[in-house]
C-alpha positions as CSV (number, residue, x, y, z in Angstrom):
1,M,-5.0,9.1,-22.3
2,K,-4.9,12.1,-20.0
3,C,-1.6,14.0,-19.6
4,H,-1.4,13.2,-15.9
5,R,-1.8,9.5,-16.6
6,L,1.0,9.6,-19.2
7,N,3.3,11.4,-16.6
8,E,2.4,8.8,-14.0
9,L,3.2,5.9,-16.4
10,I,6.5,7.4,-17.4
11,E,7.5,8.0,-13.8
12,L,6.7,4.4,-12.9
13,M,8.3,2.9,-16.0
14,Q,11.6,4.8,-16.1
15,P,13.3,3.2,-13.1
16,E,12.1,-0.3,-14.1
17,W,13.2,0.1,-17.7
18,Q,16.6,1.3,-16.6
19,K,17.1,-2.1,-14.9
20,E,16.7,-3.8,-18.3
21,P,18.4,-1.4,-20.8
22,D,18.9,-4.1,-23.4
23,L,15.1,-4.1,-24.1
24,N,13.6,-1.6,-26.5
25,L,10.3,0.1,-25.5
26,M,8.0,-2.4,-27.1
27,E,9.8,-5.4,-25.7
28,F,9.6,-3.9,-22.3
29,I,5.9,-3.1,-22.6
30,A,5.3,-6.7,-23.9
31,K,7.3,-8.0,-20.9
32,L,5.2,-6.0,-18.4
33,A,2.0,-7.1,-20.1
34,N,3.1,-10.7,-19.9
35,E,4.0,-10.3,-16.2
36,A,0.6,-8.8,-15.5
37,G,-1.1,-11.8,-17.1
38,Y,-2.4,-9.8,-20.1
39,N,-3.0,-12.1,-23.1
40,G,-4.6,-9.8,-25.7
41,E,-3.2,-7.7,-28.4
42,L,-0.7,-5.0,-27.3
43,A,-2.6,-2.4,-29.2
44,E,-5.6,-3.0,-26.8
45,L,-3.4,-2.9,-23.6
46,T,-4.7,-0.2,-21.3
47,D,-2.6,2.2,-19.4
48,D,-4.4,1.0,-16.2
49,V,-2.9,-2.4,-16.6
50,L,0.6,-1.0,-16.9
51,I,0.2,1.5,-14.1
52,Y,-1.2,-1.0,-11.6
53,H,1.3,-3.6,-12.6
54,L,4.2,-1.2,-12.2
55,K,2.9,-0.1,-8.8
56,M,2.7,-3.6,-7.6
57,R,5.7,-5.1,-9.5
58,N,8.2,-5.1,-6.7
59,S,5.8,-5.8,-3.8
60,Q,5.0,-8.9,-2.0
61,K,2.0,-11.1,-3.1
62,D,0.0,-10.3,0.0
63,D,0.5,-6.5,-0.2
64,M,-2.6,-4.5,-0.7
65,I,-3.2,-2.5,-3.9
66,P,-2.1,1.1,-3.1
67,G,-5.4,2.7,-4.1
68,L,-7.3,0.4,-1.7
69,A,-4.8,0.6,1.2
70,K,-5.7,4.3,1.8
71,D,-9.3,3.3,2.6
72,Q,-8.4,0.3,4.8
73,E,-10.0,0.3,8.2
74,D,-9.1,-2.4,10.8
75,D,-12.4,-1.9,12.7
76,F,-15.6,-2.8,10.9
77,K,-17.7,-0.3,13.0
78,T,-15.4,2.6,12.0
79,A,-15.5,1.5,8.4
80,L,-19.3,1.4,8.4
81,L,-19.6,4.8,10.1
82,K,-17.1,6.3,7.6
83,A,-19.0,4.8,4.7
84,R,-22.3,6.3,5.9
85,G,-20.6,9.7,6.3
86,I,-21.1,9.9,10.1
87,I,-17.4,10.2,10.8
88,K,-14.5,11.3,8.7
């Protein structure tokens, strides 16, 4: 895991974990994994699952994933021209 990903995970996890101080770290991670729909072994849980789940945890079901929202275009023509590099 890269250092910046660890920092991002800690920044996202800290305020959420403070809401449930009775849980130890592994219990909290297991709870996050369960909420995200992860069914595998915790040892195989990726940081991506935790990061994206924490980013979307308090959002509405129809909210767009933050990484995709920045590229959203309402107009198909504009999206196509941007994808082809014609406009920025």
